[in-house]
Amino acid sequence: MNAIADLLIRNKAIEFGDFTLASGAKSRYYVDVKTAVTHPEFLAAIAHEIAERYEFDVVAGVAVGGVPLAVATALAAKKPFAIIRAEEKDHGKKTPIIGDVEGKEVLLVEDVTTSGGSALYGITMLRDAGGRADRVVTVVDREQGAEATLKAKAIDLFALVRVSEIL
């Protein structure tokens, strides 16, 4: 078992029951990376893994789940990060992205991918802001269509852990 999968299990990031996912799909299990990354050991392990494996100018995450991953990865790589708002603001600067991505190679990080909707939204926002974005790294891929959805838009999905490795 890989080290990240082991940390997911040790941090009790897999729960069983009846859940409705962000995609609207029903599931008998839930992968709670958001809570698991509140543990420094787990967050640091993910950040170092991503920083060592992937090249990028800027790392970005969609609020809320991708933000701690982007910040920790940026610190580990000593590179800038960007935050993609989950929804548009109606006040202030009203920009969908906090941080400079224009003309830069941007790596999008996600906590969990299911259908790929959040990742596709993030990549679209990055591209609209002038970023070169065609890769997503997810902590856990639930293996429920995200890879195919993203591939159809010329986006590569890389998973630190596939759910089939931990169930």
Short mmCIF file of N, CA and C in Angstrom, two decimals:
data_model
loop_
_atom_site.label_atom_id
_atom_site.label_comp_id
_atom_site.label_asym_id
_atom_site.label_seq_id
_atom_site.Cartn_x
_atom_site.Cartn_y
_atom_site.Cartn_z
N MET A 1 0.86 -1.18 0.00
CA MET A 1 0.00 0.00 0.00
C MET A 1 0.90 1.24 0.00
N ASN A 2 0.50 2.26 -0.77
CA ASN A 2 1.34 3.46 -0.80
C ASN A 2 1.16 4.28 0.49
N ALA A 3 2.12 5.15 0.74
CA ALA A 3 2.17 5.90 2.00
C ALA A 3 0.95 6.79 2.19
N ILE A 4 0.46 7.41 1.11
CA ILE A 4 -0.71 8.30 1.23
C ILE A 4 -1.95 7.47 1.56
N ALA A 5 -2.11 6.32 0.92
CA ALA A 5 -3.25 5.43 1.22
C ALA A 5 -3.22 5.01 2.68
N ASP A 6 -2.02 4.69 3.16
CA ASP A 6 -1.86 4.30 4.56
C ASP A 6 -2.27 5.44 5.50
N LEU A 7 -1.87 6.65 5.17
CA LEU A 7 -2.24 7.81 5.99
C LEU A 7 -3.75 8.07 5.95
N LEU A 8 -4.38 7.85 4.80
CA LEU A 8 -5.83 7.99 4.70
C LEU A 8 -6.53 7.05 5.68
N ILE A 9 -6.06 5.82 5.71
CA ILE A 9 -6.66 4.83 6.59
C ILE A 9 -6.38 5.17 8.05
N ARG A 10 -5.15 5.52 8.38
CA ARG A 10 -4.80 5.85 9.77
C ARG A 10 -5.54 7.09 10.28
N ASN A 11 -5.84 8.05 9.36
CA ASN A 11 -6.56 9.26 9.76
C ASN A 11 -8.07 9.10 9.64
N LYS A 12 -8.51 7.86 9.43
CA LYS A 12 -9.95 7.53 9.36
C LYS A 12 -10.69 8.40 8.33
N ALA A 13 -10.05 8.55 7.17
CA ALA A 13 -10.62 9.38 6.11
C ALA A 13 -11.66 8.64 5.27
N ILE A 14 -11.87 7.36 5.53
CA ILE A 14 -12.88 6.58 4.82
C ILE A 14 -13.98 6.24 5.81
N GLU A 15 -15.21 6.65 5.49
CA GLU A 15 -16.35 6.37 6.35
C GLU A 15 -17.39 5.61 5.54
N PHE A 16 -18.12 4.72 6.21
CA PHE A 16 -19.15 3.94 5.54
C PHE A 16 -20.52 4.32 6.08
N GLY A 17 -21.52 4.36 5.19
CA GLY A 17 -22.88 4.77 5.52
C GLY A 17 -23.59 5.16 4.25
N ASP A 18 -24.55 6.06 4.37
CA ASP A 18 -25.29 6.57 3.20
C ASP A 18 -24.94 8.04 3.02
N PHE A 19 -24.33 8.38 1.89
CA PHE A 19 -23.85 9.73 1.64
C PHE A 19 -24.32 10.23 0.28
N THR A 20 -24.53 11.55 0.19
CA THR A 20 -24.76 12.21 -1.09
C THR A 20 -23.52 13.02 -1.38
N LEU A 21 -22.90 12.77 -2.53
CA LEU A 21 -21.66 13.44 -2.91
C LEU A 21 -21.94 14.79 -3.56
N ALA A 22 -20.90 15.60 -3.71
CA ALA A 22 -21.03 16.92 -4.35
C ALA A 22 -21.60 16.80 -5.75
N SER A 23 -21.32 15.68 -6.42
CA SER A 23 -21.82 15.45 -7.77
C SER A 23 -23.31 15.13 -7.77
N GLY A 24 -23.89 14.87 -6.58
CA GLY A 24 -25.29 14.47 -6.47
C GLY A 24 -25.45 12.96 -6.40
N ALA A 25 -24.39 12.22 -6.71
CA ALA A 25 -24.45 10.76 -6.67
C ALA A 25 -24.56 10.27 -5.23
N LYS A 26 -25.20 9.12 -5.06
CA LYS A 26 -25.30 8.47 -3.75
C LYS A 26 -24.12 7.50 -3.61
N SER A 27 -23.65 7.34 -2.38
CA SER A 27 -22.52 6.45 -2.15
C SER A 27 -22.65 5.78 -0.79
N ARG A 28 -22.11 4.55 -0.69
CA ARG A 28 -22.09 3.82 0.57
C ARG A 28 -20.83 4.14 1.38
N TYR A 29 -19.92 4.94 0.79
CA TYR A 29 -18.72 5.35 1.51
C TYR A 29 -18.40 6.80 1.17
N TYR A 30 -17.65 7.44 2.07
CA TYR A 30 -17.26 8.82 1.90
C TYR A 30 -15.76 8.93 2.16
N VAL A 31 -15.06 9.63 1.29
CA VAL A 31 -13.64 9.86 1.45
C VAL A 31 -13.48 11.30 1.94
N ASP A 32 -13.11 11.46 3.20
CA ASP A 32 -13.05 12.77 3.83
C ASP A 32 -11.61 13.29 3.91
N VAL A 33 -11.07 13.71 2.78
CA VAL A 33 -9.72 14.25 2.76
C VAL A 33 -9.68 15.61 3.45
N LYS A 34 -10.77 16.39 3.35
CA LYS A 34 -10.80 17.73 3.95
C LYS A 34 -10.48 17.67 5.45
N THR A 35 -11.08 16.73 6.16
CA THR A 35 -10.81 16.61 7.59
C THR A 35 -9.43 16.01 7.83
N ALA A 36 -9.05 15.02 7.03
CA ALA A 36 -7.75 14.37 7.21
C ALA A 36 -6.59 15.36 7.06
N VAL A 37 -6.72 16.32 6.15
CA VAL A 37 -5.61 17.27 5.95
C VAL A 37 -5.50 18.30 7.05
N THR A 38 -6.39 18.26 8.03
CA THR A 38 -6.20 19.12 9.19
C THR A 38 -5.11 18.58 10.10
N HIS A 39 -4.64 17.36 9.82
CA HIS A 39 -3.52 16.76 10.53
C HIS A 39 -2.23 17.10 9.79
N PRO A 40 -1.31 17.82 10.43
CA PRO A 40 -0.09 18.29 9.75
C PRO A 40 0.71 17.19 9.06
N GLU A 41 0.81 16.02 9.68
CA GLU A 41 1.58 14.92 9.08
C GLU A 41 1.01 14.52 7.72
N PHE A 42 -0.30 14.43 7.64
CA PHE A 42 -0.96 14.02 6.41
C PHE A 42 -0.84 15.10 5.34
N LEU A 43 -1.12 16.34 5.72
CA LEU A 43 -1.04 17.44 4.77
C LEU A 43 0.38 17.59 4.23
N ALA A 44 1.37 17.50 5.09
CA ALA A 44 2.77 17.62 4.67
C ALA A 44 3.16 16.49 3.72
N ALA A 45 2.71 15.28 4.01
CA ALA A 45 3.04 14.13 3.14
C ALA A 45 2.48 14.33 1.74
N ILE A 46 1.24 14.78 1.66
CA ILE A 46 0.63 15.03 0.35
C ILE A 46 1.39 16.14 -0.38
N ALA A 47 1.65 17.23 0.31
CA ALA A 47 2.33 18.37 -0.31
C ALA A 47 3.70 17.98 -0.85
N HIS A 48 4.46 17.24 -0.07
CA HIS A 48 5.80 16.83 -0.52
C HIS A 48 5.72 15.89 -1.71
N GLU A 49 4.76 14.99 -1.68
CA GLU A 49 4.57 14.05 -2.80
C GLU A 49 4.29 14.82 -4.09
N ILE A 50 3.38 15.77 -4.04
CA ILE A 50 3.03 16.55 -5.24
C ILE A 50 4.21 17.41 -5.67
N ALA A 51 4.84 18.10 -4.73
CA ALA A 51 5.95 19.00 -5.05
C ALA A 51 7.12 18.25 -5.69
N GLU A 52 7.35 17.02 -5.26
CA GLU A 52 8.46 16.24 -5.80
C GLU A 52 8.15 15.63 -7.16
N ARG A 53 6.89 15.27 -7.39
CA ARG A 53 6.51 14.55 -8.62
C ARG A 53 6.21 15.42 -9.82
N TYR A 54 5.72 16.65 -9.59
CA TYR A 54 5.18 17.45 -10.69
C TYR A 54 5.88 18.79 -10.82
N GLU A 55 6.06 19.22 -12.07
CA GLU A 55 6.63 20.53 -12.38
C GLU A 55 5.48 21.52 -12.58
N PHE A 56 5.65 22.74 -12.10
CA PHE A 56 4.64 23.78 -12.26
C PHE A 56 5.24 25.11 -11.87
N ASP A 57 4.61 26.18 -12.36
CA ASP A 57 4.98 27.54 -11.93
C ASP A 57 4.13 27.97 -10.75
N VAL A 58 2.84 27.57 -10.79
CA VAL A 58 1.87 27.94 -9.76
C VAL A 58 1.02 26.70 -9.48
N VAL A 59 0.67 26.48 -8.23
CA VAL A 59 -0.26 25.41 -7.88
C VAL A 59 -1.56 26.08 -7.44
N ALA A 60 -2.69 25.51 -7.86
CA ALA A 60 -3.98 26.13 -7.57
C ALA A 60 -4.95 25.10 -7.00
N GLY A 61 -5.90 25.61 -6.21
CA GLY A 61 -6.93 24.75 -5.65
C GLY A 61 -8.26 25.48 -5.63
N VAL A 62 -9.33 24.71 -5.86
CA VAL A 62 -10.68 25.26 -5.79
C VAL A 62 -11.11 25.24 -4.33
N ALA A 63 -11.69 26.35 -3.86
CA ALA A 63 -12.18 26.42 -2.48
C ALA A 63 -13.32 25.41 -2.32
N VAL A 64 -13.39 24.70 -1.28
CA VAL A 64 -12.63 24.73 -0.05
C VAL A 64 -11.55 23.64 -0.06
N GLY A 65 -11.85 22.47 -0.55
CA GLY A 65 -10.97 21.31 -0.42
C GLY A 65 -9.59 21.45 -1.02
N GLY A 66 -9.46 22.18 -2.12
CA GLY A 66 -8.17 22.31 -2.78
C GLY A 66 -7.26 23.36 -2.18
N VAL A 67 -7.80 24.25 -1.37
CA VAL A 67 -7.00 25.37 -0.85
C VAL A 67 -5.87 24.92 0.08
N PRO A 68 -6.14 24.13 1.13
CA PRO A 68 -5.02 23.73 1.98
C PRO A 68 -3.98 22.91 1.21
N LEU A 69 -4.43 22.12 0.26
CA LEU A 69 -3.50 21.33 -0.56
C LEU A 69 -2.61 22.25 -1.39
N ALA A 70 -3.20 23.29 -2.00
CA ALA A 70 -2.42 24.23 -2.81
C ALA A 70 -1.43 25.00 -1.96
N VAL A 71 -1.87 25.47 -0.80
CA VAL A 71 -0.98 26.24 0.08
C VAL A 71 0.19 25.37 0.55
N ALA A 72 -0.10 24.18 1.03
CA ALA A 72 0.95 23.29 1.53
C ALA A 72 1.92 22.89 0.42
N THR A 73 1.39 22.62 -0.77
CA THR A 73 2.24 22.25 -1.91
C THR A 73 3.12 23.42 -2.31
N ALA A 74 2.56 24.62 -2.32
CA ALA A 74 3.33 25.82 -2.65
C ALA A 74 4.48 26.01 -1.66
N LEU A 75 4.21 25.80 -0.39
CA LEU A 75 5.27 25.92 0.63
C LEU A 75 6.34 24.85 0.43
N ALA A 76 5.92 23.62 0.14
CA ALA A 76 6.88 22.53 -0.06
C ALA A 76 7.75 22.77 -1.30
N ALA A 77 7.14 23.34 -2.36
CA ALA A 77 7.86 23.57 -3.61
C ALA A 77 8.52 24.94 -3.66
N LYS A 78 8.17 25.80 -2.70
CA LYS A 78 8.65 27.19 -2.68
C LYS A 78 8.24 27.91 -3.97
N LYS A 79 6.96 27.74 -4.31
CA LYS A 79 6.39 28.37 -5.50
C LYS A 79 5.04 29.00 -5.12
N PRO A 80 4.55 29.92 -5.96
CA PRO A 80 3.27 30.58 -5.65
C PRO A 80 2.07 29.64 -5.76
N PHE A 81 0.98 30.09 -5.14
CA PHE A 81 -0.28 29.36 -5.26
C PHE A 81 -1.39 30.32 -5.65
N ALA A 82 -2.49 29.74 -6.10
CA ALA A 82 -3.68 30.51 -6.44
C ALA A 82 -4.90 29.79 -5.87
N ILE A 83 -5.90 30.59 -5.54
CA ILE A 83 -7.17 30.06 -5.02
C ILE A 83 -8.25 30.37 -6.05
N ILE A 84 -9.02 29.34 -6.39
CA ILE A 84 -10.14 29.51 -7.30
C ILE A 84 -11.40 29.54 -6.46
N ARG A 85 -12.12 30.63 -6.54
CA ARG A 85 -13.36 30.75 -5.76
C ARG A 85 -14.38 29.72 -6.24
N ALA A 86 -15.12 29.16 -5.32
CA ALA A 86 -16.14 28.18 -5.66
C ALA A 86 -17.33 28.84 -6.37
N GLU A 87 -17.51 30.13 -6.11
CA GLU A 87 -18.58 30.87 -6.79
C GLU A 87 -18.17 32.33 -6.91
N GLU A 88 -18.81 33.01 -7.84
CA GLU A 88 -18.47 34.41 -8.07
C GLU A 88 -18.91 35.28 -6.91
N LYS A 89 -18.11 36.31 -6.62
CA LYS A 89 -18.45 37.29 -5.60
C LYS A 89 -19.25 38.41 -6.24
N ASP A 90 -20.08 39.06 -5.44
CA ASP A 90 -20.81 40.21 -5.95
C ASP A 90 -20.31 41.51 -5.30
N HIS A 91 -19.10 41.44 -4.71
CA HIS A 91 -18.51 42.63 -4.10
C HIS A 91 -16.99 42.58 -4.26
N GLY A 92 -16.32 43.65 -3.88
CA GLY A 92 -14.86 43.69 -3.99
C GLY A 92 -14.40 43.65 -5.45
N LYS A 93 -13.31 42.95 -5.70
CA LYS A 93 -12.76 42.87 -7.06
C LYS A 93 -13.54 41.93 -7.96
N LYS A 94 -14.32 41.04 -7.37
CA LYS A 94 -15.17 40.10 -8.10
C LYS A 94 -14.38 39.13 -8.98
N THR A 95 -13.10 38.98 -8.75
CA THR A 95 -12.30 38.07 -9.57
C THR A 95 -12.49 36.63 -9.10
N PRO A 96 -12.57 35.68 -10.05
CA PRO A 96 -12.76 34.28 -9.66
C PRO A 96 -11.49 33.61 -9.13
N ILE A 97 -10.33 34.24 -9.37
CA ILE A 97 -9.07 33.65 -8.94
C ILE A 97 -8.27 34.66 -8.11
N ILE A 98 -7.76 34.18 -6.99
CA ILE A 98 -6.86 34.97 -6.15
C ILE A 98 -5.45 34.44 -6.45
N GLY A 99 -4.60 35.29 -6.97
CA GLY A 99 -3.25 34.88 -7.34
C GLY A 99 -3.02 35.09 -8.83
N ASP A 100 -1.76 35.12 -9.22
CA ASP A 100 -1.39 35.39 -10.61
C ASP A 100 -1.11 34.09 -11.35
N VAL A 101 -1.93 33.79 -12.36
CA VAL A 101 -1.74 32.58 -13.16
C VAL A 101 -1.48 32.89 -14.63
N GLU A 102 -1.64 34.13 -15.02
CA GLU A 102 -1.55 34.49 -16.44
C GLU A 102 -0.17 34.13 -17.01
N GLY A 103 -0.21 33.34 -18.10
CA GLY A 103 1.01 32.93 -18.79
C GLY A 103 1.84 31.89 -18.06
N LYS A 104 1.32 31.37 -16.96
CA LYS A 104 2.08 30.42 -16.14
C LYS A 104 1.55 28.99 -16.29
N GLU A 105 2.45 28.03 -16.08
CA GLU A 105 2.08 26.61 -16.05
C GLU A 105 1.46 26.33 -14.68
N VAL A 106 0.16 26.02 -14.68
CA VAL A 106 -0.58 25.87 -13.42
C VAL A 106 -0.97 24.41 -13.21
N LEU A 107 -0.71 23.91 -12.01
CA LEU A 107 -1.12 22.57 -11.61
C LEU A 107 -2.30 22.72 -10.66
N LEU A 108 -3.42 22.09 -11.01
CA LEU A 108 -4.60 22.13 -10.14
C LEU A 108 -4.57 20.93 -9.21
N VAL A 109 -4.79 21.16 -7.92
CA VAL A 109 -4.85 20.07 -6.95
C VAL A 109 -6.27 19.97 -6.39
N GLU A 110 -6.70 18.73 -6.20
CA GLU A 110 -8.05 18.43 -5.70
C GLU A 110 -7.93 17.44 -4.55
N ASP A 111 -8.88 17.47 -3.64
CA ASP A 111 -8.88 16.50 -2.56
C ASP A 111 -9.42 15.15 -3.04
N VAL A 112 -10.59 15.17 -3.65
CA VAL A 112 -11.24 13.95 -4.15
C VAL A 112 -11.88 14.26 -5.49
N THR A 113 -11.74 13.35 -6.45
CA THR A 113 -12.45 13.50 -7.72
C THR A 113 -13.46 12.36 -7.85
N THR A 114 -14.64 12.71 -8.33
CA THR A 114 -15.69 11.72 -8.58
C THR A 114 -16.08 11.83 -10.05
N SER A 115 -16.91 12.81 -10.38
CA SER A 115 -17.33 13.01 -11.77
C SER A 115 -16.35 13.89 -12.54
N GLY A 116 -15.56 14.66 -11.81
CA GLY A 116 -14.61 15.57 -12.45
C GLY A 116 -15.14 16.99 -12.61
N GLY A 117 -16.34 17.25 -12.14
CA GLY A 117 -16.96 18.56 -12.31
C GLY A 117 -16.19 19.70 -11.67
N SER A 118 -15.75 19.53 -10.44
CA SER A 118 -15.02 20.58 -9.75
C SER A 118 -13.67 20.83 -10.43
N ALA A 119 -12.99 19.76 -10.82
CA ALA A 119 -11.70 19.90 -11.50
C ALA A 119 -11.87 20.60 -12.84
N LEU A 120 -12.90 20.25 -13.56
CA LEU A 120 -13.16 20.89 -14.86
C LEU A 120 -13.47 22.37 -14.67
N TYR A 121 -14.25 22.70 -13.65
CA TYR A 121 -14.53 24.10 -13.32
C TYR A 121 -13.22 24.84 -13.02
N GLY A 122 -12.36 24.24 -12.20
CA GLY A 122 -11.10 24.87 -11.84
C GLY A 122 -10.21 25.11 -13.05
N ILE A 123 -10.07 24.11 -13.89
CA ILE A 123 -9.24 24.25 -15.10
C ILE A 123 -9.81 25.32 -16.02
N THR A 124 -11.13 25.35 -16.16
CA THR A 124 -11.77 26.36 -17.01
C THR A 124 -11.49 27.76 -16.49
N MET A 125 -11.60 27.96 -15.18
CA MET A 125 -11.33 29.27 -14.58
C MET A 125 -9.86 29.66 -14.78
N LEU A 126 -8.96 28.71 -14.62
CA LEU A 126 -7.52 28.99 -14.81
C LEU A 126 -7.22 29.36 -16.25
N ARG A 127 -7.80 28.62 -17.18
CA ARG A 127 -7.59 28.92 -18.60
C ARG A 127 -8.18 30.28 -18.96
N ASP A 128 -9.36 30.57 -18.43
CA ASP A 128 -9.99 31.87 -18.71
C ASP A 128 -9.15 33.03 -18.18
N ALA A 129 -8.36 32.77 -17.13
CA ALA A 129 -7.51 33.80 -16.54
C ALA A 129 -6.13 33.83 -17.19
N GLY A 130 -5.94 33.04 -18.25
CA GLY A 130 -4.68 33.06 -18.99
C GLY A 130 -3.63 32.06 -18.53
N GLY A 131 -4.02 31.17 -17.61
CA GLY A 131 -3.09 30.15 -17.16
C GLY A 131 -3.01 29.00 -18.15
N ARG A 132 -1.86 28.35 -18.19
CA ARG A 132 -1.70 27.13 -18.99
C ARG A 132 -1.98 25.98 -18.04
N ALA A 133 -3.18 25.43 -18.14
CA ALA A 133 -3.62 24.41 -17.19
C ALA A 133 -4.20 23.21 -17.92
N ASP A 134 -3.54 22.08 -17.79
CA ASP A 134 -4.03 20.86 -18.42
C ASP A 134 -3.78 19.62 -17.57
N ARG A 135 -3.44 19.83 -16.26
CA ARG A 135 -3.19 18.71 -15.37
C ARG A 135 -3.87 18.94 -14.02
N VAL A 136 -4.42 17.85 -13.51
CA VAL A 136 -5.04 17.85 -12.19
C VAL A 136 -4.42 16.72 -11.39
N VAL A 137 -4.00 17.02 -10.16
CA VAL A 137 -3.56 15.98 -9.23
C VAL A 137 -4.61 15.91 -8.13
N THR A 138 -5.15 14.72 -7.93
CA THR A 138 -6.12 14.51 -6.87
C THR A 138 -5.52 13.59 -5.82
N VAL A 139 -5.89 13.82 -4.58
CA VAL A 139 -5.43 12.94 -3.52
C VAL A 139 -6.07 11.57 -3.72
N VAL A 140 -7.41 11.55 -3.91
CA VAL A 140 -8.12 10.29 -4.13
C VAL A 140 -9.04 10.43 -5.35
N ASP A 141 -8.89 9.50 -6.27
CA ASP A 141 -9.83 9.40 -7.40
C ASP A 141 -10.81 8.29 -7.06
N ARG A 142 -12.08 8.62 -6.99
CA ARG A 142 -13.12 7.63 -6.69
C ARG A 142 -13.37 6.69 -7.86
N GLU A 143 -12.71 6.96 -9.01
CA GLU A 143 -12.83 6.10 -10.20
C GLU A 143 -14.28 6.01 -10.69
N GLN A 144 -14.95 7.18 -10.73
CA GLN A 144 -16.34 7.21 -11.15
C GLN A 144 -16.56 8.20 -12.29
N GLY A 145 -15.58 8.31 -13.19
CA GLY A 145 -15.78 9.11 -14.39
C GLY A 145 -14.95 10.35 -14.54
N ALA A 146 -14.27 10.79 -13.49
CA ALA A 146 -13.49 12.03 -13.57
C ALA A 146 -12.42 11.95 -14.65
N GLU A 147 -11.72 10.83 -14.71
CA GLU A 147 -10.63 10.71 -15.67
C GLU A 147 -11.13 10.86 -17.10
N ALA A 148 -12.24 10.20 -17.44
CA ALA A 148 -12.80 10.29 -18.79
C ALA A 148 -13.33 11.69 -19.08
N THR A 149 -14.00 12.30 -18.10
CA THR A 149 -14.53 13.65 -18.27
C THR A 149 -13.41 14.63 -18.59
N LEU A 150 -12.33 14.54 -17.84
CA LEU A 150 -11.22 15.46 -18.03
C LEU A 150 -10.46 15.16 -19.32
N LYS A 151 -10.24 13.90 -19.61
CA LYS A 151 -9.53 13.51 -20.83
C LYS A 151 -10.24 14.05 -22.07
N ALA A 152 -11.57 14.09 -22.04
CA ALA A 152 -12.37 14.61 -23.16
C ALA A 152 -12.08 16.09 -23.41
N LYS A 153 -11.53 16.78 -22.42
CA LYS A 153 -11.20 18.21 -22.54
C LYS A 153 -9.69 18.42 -22.58
N ALA A 154 -8.94 17.35 -22.91
CA ALA A 154 -7.47 17.40 -23.01
C ALA A 154 -6.82 17.76 -21.68
N ILE A 155 -7.35 17.19 -20.60
CA ILE A 155 -6.82 17.41 -19.25
C ILE A 155 -6.41 16.05 -18.69
N ASP A 156 -5.20 15.97 -18.17
CA ASP A 156 -4.71 14.73 -17.56
C ASP A 156 -5.01 14.72 -16.07
N LEU A 157 -5.49 13.58 -15.58
CA LEU A 157 -5.77 13.41 -14.16
C LEU A 157 -4.74 12.43 -13.58
N PHE A 158 -4.10 12.85 -12.51
CA PHE A 158 -3.14 12.01 -11.79
C PHE A 158 -3.65 11.83 -10.37
N ALA A 159 -3.73 10.59 -9.91
CA ALA A 159 -4.23 10.30 -8.56
C ALA A 159 -3.10 9.81 -7.67
N LEU A 160 -2.99 10.38 -6.48
CA LEU A 160 -2.05 9.85 -5.50
C LEU A 160 -2.53 8.50 -5.01
N VAL A 161 -3.87 8.36 -4.91
CA VAL A 161 -4.49 7.10 -4.49
C VAL A 161 -5.76 6.91 -5.31
N ARG A 162 -5.98 5.69 -5.77
CA ARG A 162 -7.26 5.33 -6.40
C ARG A 162 -8.08 4.61 -5.35
N VAL A 163 -9.38 4.87 -5.32
CA VAL A 163 -10.21 4.32 -4.25
C VAL A 163 -10.13 2.79 -4.22
N SER A 164 -9.92 2.16 -5.37
CA SER A 164 -9.80 0.69 -5.39
C SER A 164 -8.59 0.20 -4.59
N GLU A 165 -7.63 1.07 -4.31
CA GLU A 165 -6.46 0.68 -3.50
C GLU A 165 -6.77 0.64 -2.01
N ILE A 166 -7.85 1.31 -1.59
CA ILE A 166 -8.10 1.42 -0.15
C ILE A 166 -9.43 0.81 0.31
N LEU A 167 -10.27 0.40 -0.63
CA LEU A 167 -11.53 -0.24 -0.21
C LEU A 167 -11.40 -1.74 -0.17
#
